[in-house]
């Protein structure tokens, strides 16, 4: 059976993606680092819609935890593999660069960039062997345009965009597609400290986006219909930056 894994699936965009992929028929693995309660709420919501979901806790920034969780899961599911990977887990530690501490830089690099690497390399071999896979990386407007106060975060998202394009070329012959989705401002915990009323005046559509809108784009990229789209970065930002 083909499963979908969503990193950071306990809330926000990740939760909406879990629901979308479950609606598309995938049993979903909900990854989370520490908030079990929120992950269980995502699982409840998937099951309430008639879907199937399992929790798969690990810290994406720890290669040991990633390998162990995926090895254990593979052993207990010998007839299944993870065919869809959504690299969604991400953090912000904003500061202007002159004030940025080494920890703020490293935490963001370890989670957003190294986490992408640890999880993707581990699952790629199954996708290549089975000759089907979908890898969808949640990047950001910040990685395309650059945003002040986010040199660490912009650097990670731009790096994942580069990796998306390179990996798409490595994996295409095996029918594994690799794409990136670049949201603008989306109403989640990550943006709750931002002033939506001021920021929305800059957005042509005039509001923040919803996690469900991002999830529906991810759902399309995960589908059979998107088989000929790879190495792309698709913005979803209300026209803020196109
Ligand atoms: P959120 O803060 O609500 O969710 C982030 C998720 O990542 C949480 O479930 C969190 O537990 C998980 N996570 C963080 N560190 C982790 C780790 N080390 N291991 C496993 N899971 C970890 O934020 P949101 O908005 O749902 O963000 C999801 C993705 O979308 C992130 O990659 C973020 O950078 C990106 N994004 C969000 C935008 C927004 O406006 N909300 C805009 C552009 C991109």
PDB file of N, CA and C in Angstrom, residues 33-70:
ATOM      1  N   UNK A  33       7.019  16.595  16.250  1.00  0.00           N
ATOM      2  CA  UNK A  33       8.230  16.535  17.073  1.00  0.00           C
ATOM      3  C   UNK A  33       7.870  16.347  18.534  1.00  0.00           C
ATOM      4  N   UNK A  34       6.912  17.123  19.052  1.00  0.00           N
ATOM      5  CA  UNK A  34       6.625  17.043  20.484  1.00  0.00           C
ATOM      6  C   UNK A  34       5.150  17.167  20.849  1.00  0.00           C
ATOM      7  N   UNK A  35       4.350  17.787  20.013  1.00  0.00           N
ATOM      8  CA  UNK A  35       2.962  18.066  20.400  1.00  0.00           C
ATOM      9  C   UNK A  35       2.040  16.913  20.016  1.00  0.00           C
ATOM     10  N   UNK A  36       2.049  15.870  20.868  1.00  0.00           N
ATOM     11  CA  UNK A  36       1.278  14.668  20.565  1.00  0.00           C
ATOM     12  C   UNK A  36      -0.234  14.958  20.504  1.00  0.00           C
ATOM     13  N   UNK A  37      -0.657  15.841  21.417  1.00  0.00           N
ATOM     14  CA  UNK A  37      -2.089  16.157  21.476  1.00  0.00           C
ATOM     15  C   UNK A  37      -2.590  16.728  20.136  1.00  0.00           C
ATOM     16  N   UNK A  38      -1.809  17.668  19.592  1.00  0.00           N
ATOM     17  CA  UNK A  38      -2.206  18.280  18.316  1.00  0.00           C
ATOM     18  C   UNK A  38      -2.172  17.235  17.196  1.00  0.00           C
ATOM     19  N   UNK A  39      -1.172  16.351  17.225  1.00  0.00           N
ATOM     20  CA  UNK A  39      -1.093  15.306  16.189  1.00  0.00           C
ATOM     21  C   UNK A  39      -2.294  14.366  16.301  1.00  0.00           C
ATOM     22  N   UNK A  40      -2.688  14.056  17.530  1.00  0.00           N
ATOM     23  CA  UNK A  40      -3.855  13.184  17.710  1.00  0.00           C
ATOM     24  C   UNK A  40      -5.137  13.863  17.223  1.00  0.00           C
ATOM     25  N   UNK A  41      -5.190  15.184  17.365  1.00  0.00           N
ATOM     26  CA  UNK A  41      -6.361  15.914  16.852  1.00  0.00           C
ATOM     27  C   UNK A  41      -6.406  15.819  15.315  1.00  0.00           C
ATOM     28  N   UNK A  42      -5.224  15.928  14.675  1.00  0.00           N
ATOM     29  CA  UNK A  42      -5.184  15.750  13.210  1.00  0.00           C
ATOM     30  C   UNK A  42      -5.678  14.343  12.853  1.00  0.00           C
ATOM     31  N   UNK A  43      -5.181  13.346  13.618  1.00  0.00           N
ATOM     32  CA  UNK A  43      -5.588  11.957  13.356  1.00  0.00           C
ATOM     33  C   UNK A  43      -7.110  11.813  13.500  1.00  0.00           C
ATOM     34  N   UNK A  44      -7.666  12.416  14.557  1.00  0.00           N
ATOM     35  CA  UNK A  44      -9.124  12.349  14.757  1.00  0.00           C
ATOM     36  C   UNK A  44      -9.857  12.948  13.568  1.00  0.00           C
ATOM     37  N   UNK A  45      -9.357  14.087  13.090  1.00  0.00           N
ATOM     38  CA  UNK A  45     -10.036  14.756  11.973  1.00  0.00           C
ATOM     39  C   UNK A  45      -9.961  13.915  10.690  1.00  0.00           C
ATOM     40  N   UNK A  46      -8.809  13.259  10.467  1.00  0.00           N
ATOM     41  CA  UNK A  46      -8.690  12.371   9.291  1.00  0.00           C
ATOM     42  C   UNK A  46      -9.698  11.233   9.411  1.00  0.00           C
ATOM     43  N   UNK A  47      -9.748  10.635  10.587  1.00  0.00           N
ATOM     44  CA  UNK A  47     -10.632   9.472  10.766  1.00  0.00           C
ATOM     45  C   UNK A  47     -12.105   9.870  10.686  1.00  0.00           C
ATOM     46  N   UNK A  48     -12.426  11.080  11.157  1.00  0.00           N
ATOM     47  CA  UNK A  48     -13.813  11.561  11.091  1.00  0.00           C
ATOM     48  C   UNK A  48     -14.280  11.690   9.643  1.00  0.00           C
ATOM     49  N   UNK A  49     -13.323  11.893   8.708  1.00  0.00           N
ATOM     50  CA  UNK A  49     -13.682  11.997   7.287  1.00  0.00           C
ATOM     51  C   UNK A  49     -13.588  10.657   6.590  1.00  0.00           C
ATOM     52  N   UNK A  50     -13.348   9.597   7.363  1.00  0.00           N
ATOM     53  CA  UNK A  50     -13.301   8.260   6.765  1.00  0.00           C
ATOM     54  C   UNK A  50     -11.915   7.864   6.308  1.00  0.00           C
ATOM     55  N   UNK A  51     -10.879   8.640   6.668  1.00  0.00           N
ATOM     56  CA  UNK A  51      -9.514   8.318   6.256  1.00  0.00           C
ATOM     57  C   UNK A  51      -8.790   7.493   7.307  1.00  0.00           C
ATOM     58  N   UNK A  52      -7.541   7.156   6.952  1.00  0.00           N
ATOM     59  CA  UNK A  52      -6.715   6.342   7.839  1.00  0.00           C
ATOM     60  C   UNK A  52      -5.443   7.134   8.154  1.00  0.00           C
ATOM     61  N   UNK A  53      -5.061   7.169   9.442  1.00  0.00           N
ATOM     62  CA  UNK A  53      -3.855   7.927   9.792  1.00  0.00           C
ATOM     63  C   UNK A  53      -3.126   7.255  10.938  1.00  0.00           C
ATOM     64  N   UNK A  54      -1.781   7.354  10.896  1.00  0.00           N
ATOM     65  CA  UNK A  54      -0.942   6.861  11.986  1.00  0.00           C
ATOM     66  C   UNK A  54      -0.015   7.996  12.406  1.00  0.00           C
ATOM     67  N   UNK A  55       0.363   7.987  13.681  1.00  0.00           N
ATOM     68  CA  UNK A  55       1.320   8.996  14.152  1.00  0.00           C
ATOM     69  C   UNK A  55       2.743   8.470  13.968  1.00  0.00           C
ATOM     70  N   UNK A  56       3.648   9.328  13.537  1.00  0.00           N
ATOM     71  CA  UNK A  56       5.045   8.927  13.356  1.00  0.00           C
ATOM     72  C   UNK A  56       5.942  10.033  13.919  1.00  0.00           C
ATOM     73  N   UNK A  57       6.147  10.020  15.252  1.00  0.00           N
ATOM     74  CA  UNK A  57       6.921  11.111  15.849  1.00  0.00           C
ATOM     75  C   UNK A  57       8.422  11.001  15.572  1.00  0.00           C
ATOM     76  N   UNK A  58       9.012  12.096  15.176  1.00  0.00           N
ATOM     77  CA  UNK A  58      10.474  12.235  15.156  1.00  0.00           C
ATOM     78  C   UNK A  58      10.798  13.709  14.922  1.00  0.00           C
ATOM     79  N   UNK A  59      12.000  14.073  15.357  1.00  0.00           N
ATOM     80  CA  UNK A  59      12.503  15.424  15.119  1.00  0.00           C
ATOM     81  C   UNK A  59      13.210  15.411  13.767  1.00  0.00           C
ATOM     82  N   UNK A  60      12.722  16.169  12.800  1.00  0.00           N
ATOM     83  CA  UNK A  60      13.328  16.127  11.462  1.00  0.00           C
ATOM     84  C   UNK A  60      14.796  16.551  11.478  1.00  0.00           C
ATOM     85  N   UNK A  61      15.190  17.292  12.503  1.00  0.00           N
ATOM     86  CA  UNK A  61      16.569  17.783  12.575  1.00  0.00           C
ATOM     87  C   UNK A  61      17.534  16.751  13.155  1.00  0.00           C
ATOM     88  N   UNK A  62      17.027  15.564  13.516  1.00  0.00           N
ATOM     89  CA  UNK A  62      17.889  14.525  14.076  1.00  0.00           C
ATOM     90  C   UNK A  62      17.955  13.343  13.111  1.00  0.00           C
ATOM     91  N   UNK A  63      19.105  13.153  12.439  1.00  0.00           N
ATOM     92  CA  UNK A  63      19.178  12.046  11.479  1.00  0.00           C
ATOM     93  C   UNK A  63      18.961  10.689  12.149  1.00  0.00           C
ATOM     94  N   UNK A  64      19.383  10.543  13.409  1.00  0.00           N
ATOM     95  CA  UNK A  64      19.192   9.260  14.113  1.00  0.00           C
ATOM     96  C   UNK A  64      17.704   8.996  14.321  1.00  0.00           C
ATOM     97  N   UNK A  65      16.978  10.019  14.776  1.00  0.00           N
ATOM     98  CA  UNK A  65      15.533   9.835  15.009  1.00  0.00           C
ATOM     99  C   UNK A  65      14.795   9.549  13.700  1.00  0.00           C
ATOM    100  N   UNK A  66      15.182  10.251  12.650  1.00  0.00           N
ATOM    101  CA  UNK A  66      14.517  10.055  11.348  1.00  0.00           C
ATOM    102  C   UNK A  66      14.724   8.610  10.894  1.00  0.00           C
ATOM    103  N   UNK A  67      15.987   8.151  10.912  1.00  0.00           N
ATOM    104  CA  UNK A  67      16.296   6.800  10.431  1.00  0.00           C
ATOM    105  C   UNK A  67      15.583   5.750  11.268  1.00  0.00           C
ATOM    106  N   UNK A  68      15.576   5.933  12.578  1.00  0.00           N
ATOM    107  CA  UNK A  68      14.968   4.916  13.445  1.00  0.00           C
ATOM    108  C   UNK A  68      13.461   4.840  13.212  1.00  0.00           C
ATOM    109  N   UNK A  69      12.826   5.999  13.161  1.00  0.00           N
ATOM    110  CA  UNK A  69      11.366   6.015  12.987  1.00  0.00           C
ATOM    111  C   UNK A  69      10.987   5.353  11.656  1.00  0.00           C
ATOM    112  N   UNK A  70      11.726   5.659  10.610  1.00  0.00           N
ATOM    113  CA  UNK A  70      11.362   5.120   9.296  1.00  0.00           C
ATOM    114  C   UNK A  70      11.731   3.635   9.199  1.00  0.00           C
TER     115      UNK A  70
END
